[in-house]
C-alpha cells in the first residue's frame, strides 16, 4: 500500500486514502532519465498549464525538484499520493505541437530521453527572452475626478502629471509621460505612492537583425536542366504532400539557383521555407546572395549572440520572417507552417549532432517534411550513398540531375601528385610537391588566385624518433600530439592538453634528435611564404578564425582580391564561390584511419570533389592538384575523372558485400571509463545480453559486432570500447532499440556510455 511520502513537496488537496478525479500532467524530466511521470495539476495551475511548457516537479523518494517538460495533459483518477507539480518555469510553451511531435520522434529514434531532447529544440536565449526590452507604462488607478475629489492636497506638478494621463485616455510610456508633463521621476513615484497612478511593465522583443540588400535579379535564363528541375519541384509543391527530391548536380551546375526559384514558388503559395547549410562559414556568402533575392530572411547559426538568436527565433515564430537559412539548429526553426525544406550539401558529416540527442539534421529534416506533409529537396554534388540508394529503392524519392556546369564551363582538370616516393625520413623536407609549387607559381603569374587545402591545422602532426620510432602521444588520449608554432608547444586536438616538446628522444638509451612530420596548415604557410615572398597569403583554420566575423572579413578580402593564396582546412573547401580562383591544391588526400571507418573512401571522394569544385568557376581552365599517398585508390581515380556514378557503384558493391550502411542500419554503443578492465567487462556483458535479446525477440537480419577497443582507444584518460548492433532495416533496428529501452538496457552502464544511432564516425 502506497504510503504518503513525508518528503513530498507542494500541497496536497485531498486527504489520505481519498481518491479524486482531476487534471494531471505527464512530465519528462530534463535529465538523463528515460522516463516520464504523472503529476497532479493543482487548482492554481489548472487553466494555465500548456503542453510544451517547462515545469518544476518533485522527483524520487526525497522529492528533489527538477525541471521537466509538460508533454501531455489529461484527467485521471488520483490518490493523495500523486504528487503535484511544484511550479511553472516558462510563461509560455515555446514548442508548437509540430515541434513537440518531431521531438518525440527524435527521442525515440535516437534513444535520447524525451526531456533532454526537447531541451535541445529551443535555444536557451529564447527562454531567457534575450533582447527583450522592458517598457514601463503608467495609468490612472481611477478617473481623475475621483482622485481629485478624494485627495485634499494634489500639488501642481502631480496635477499636471495626472492631467496628461487623463487626457491621453490610455496608459503612457513613463518617459513620454514625464516629458509631456514637464516633470521628473520623483513626481511620478509620489503619485504611485499615493495610489493615484500604477505602473505596468511589458516586455517586448526588439526587431531582429535585418539583411537588407538591394534587389538584384540575375540576368541569365535557367538552362534546360535547371528548368526541368524547377518544374518538377514546383509541381510537387503544387500537388502538396511529402516527397524527397535529390538534386544531384556537379559543383557550379546552378543548384542554388534552383533552390531560390523553388523557394519562391513555395512562398507564393504561403507558409515559410527553411534552407539548411552545413557550416556557418557557408552562410555568409549564401546569406548575401539570398538577401538580394528575398525580402524577409532570417539567419540561424551557432555564431549568433543570444540576443540575435532570441529575436530571430521570435520573428520566425511570429511569421514575420518567412525565409530561414541556417545550420544545424535551424531544422527546429519555429516556422508555423513550413511549405518547403531544402538541405544543401546533404552528405555533409557536420549535419550529425555529436551530443545527445545524436540526430542527423538531414534525417530530422526529412522527418519534419513528412510530418508537415511538404516536399523536401536534398542537394549535392556527391550525394551520400544512403540518399543515392534511396532514390532507386523508395517510391517517394526522386533524383533530378544537373549534369553540367552552367554556361558550359568545363569541370577542372585534376592531376595527382604521388607522394609515395617520399620516405618518412623526409619529415623535414618540403611538403609542397614540385607540381603543386609550379601550379601555384603559374597561377600567380597569370594574376589569378589559388586555394590550398590541408585537412590538419597546426605545424606538424607527428613528432617522432627516427632511431627507435618513439612517438609523442597525449598521455590522456594516446593519440599523436600536434606541434603548433604559435605557442611552440604540442597540443592534443582531442583534450586540448599542451606540453613543451623535447628536443631529444626521451628513451634514455636512445636520445636521438626528434623529427616532425605530417604537415599542418602552419607548416604549409611557412613554405608558401618562403616560396612566394611577394604573394599575399592568408591562413584560415580554427586557430585563426575564432569568430564568424573573422571569417566574413577573410571572405571579403579574398573576394576583393586582396589575397593571392588562401590556405586553410576544410572550412574553406565547402561551397564557397570565388570567381577568380583558377587553381586549387589539396594536401594529404589520404585514407587515414580507413581501417576504422568504412566511410573513409566515401569521405575522400567527397573531399576531393568538393575541393576541385572551387576551381574555375568563372572561366574555363581551372586546375587541381591532389597530393596523395594512395593514387590508385578508387576514390582518388574516380574523383579525378569527376565520375560519381562509377564511385558509387563500386563503393555500394563493397558495402553490400560487407553488409554495412546503406544496406544495413547501425547503432553504436560506446563504453568509456578510466578503469580498463572494468570497461571491457561491462562492454562484454552488454554484448552478451544484446545477443540474448536478439535471440529472444527473434529479430531477423540483425547481429552484434564486438566489443572491440575503439579506434581512439583512450580519450581524456578513459579507455573506450564499442559494440555495434546491426539490422537490415530501420524498422528492425527500431524494434530492437525499443525492446532494449523497455528492459532498461540503455541506462547508463559506465560514466561514459553513449548510444549512437546511425553513427557517422566509428573512431
Ligand atoms: P551550385 O550551387 O550548383 O554550385 P550555383 O547555383 O552557385 O551552383 O551557380 C554557380 C554560378 O552560376 C552562380 O554565380 C550563379 O549565379 C550562376 N548561374 C546559375 N545558373 C546559371 C545559368 N543558368 N546561367 C548562367 N549562370 C548561372
Ligand atoms: Zn628514440
Ligand atoms: Zn588528449
Coordinates of N, CA and C in Angstrom, one line a residue, residues 220 223 226 252-253 404-410 617-620:
X220 N 20.7 36.1 -66.3 CA 20.7 34.8 -67.2 C 19.3 34.1 -67.1
X223 N 19.1 27.2 -67.5 CA 19.4 26.3 -68.6 C 18.4 25.2 -68.6
X226 N 18.2 23.0 -65.4 CA 17.7 23.7 -64.3 C 16.2 23.9 -64.4
X252 N 28.9 24.1 -59.3 CA 28.7 25.1 -60.3 C 27.7 24.8 -61.3
X253 N 26.8 23.8 -61.0 CA 25.8 23.5 -62.0 C 24.5 24.3 -61.8
X404 N 25.9 19.3 -65.9 CA 27.0 20.1 -66.4 C 27.0 21.4 -65.7
X405 N 28.2 22.0 -65.7 CA 28.3 23.4 -65.1 C 27.6 24.4 -66.0
X406 N 27.1 25.5 -65.3 CA 26.4 26.5 -66.1 C 27.3 27.1 -67.1
X407 N 26.7 27.7 -68.1 CA 27.4 28.3 -69.2 C 28.5 27.4 -69.8
X408 N 28.2 26.1 -69.8 CA 29.0 25.1 -70.4 C 30.5 25.2 -70.0
X409 N 30.7 25.7 -68.8 CA 32.1 25.7 -68.2 C 32.5 24.3 -68.0
X410 N 33.8 23.9 -68.4 CA 34.2 22.6 -68.1 C 34.6 22.4 -66.7
X617 N 35.5 28.5 -61.6 CA 34.0 28.7 -61.6 C 33.5 29.8 -62.5
X618 N 34.4 30.6 -62.9 CA 34.0 31.8 -63.7 C 34.5 31.7 -65.2
X619 N 35.8 31.1 -65.3 CA 36.4 30.9 -66.6 C 36.8 29.5 -66.8
X620 N 36.9 29.1 -68.0 CA 37.4 27.7 -68.3 C 38.9 27.7 -67.8

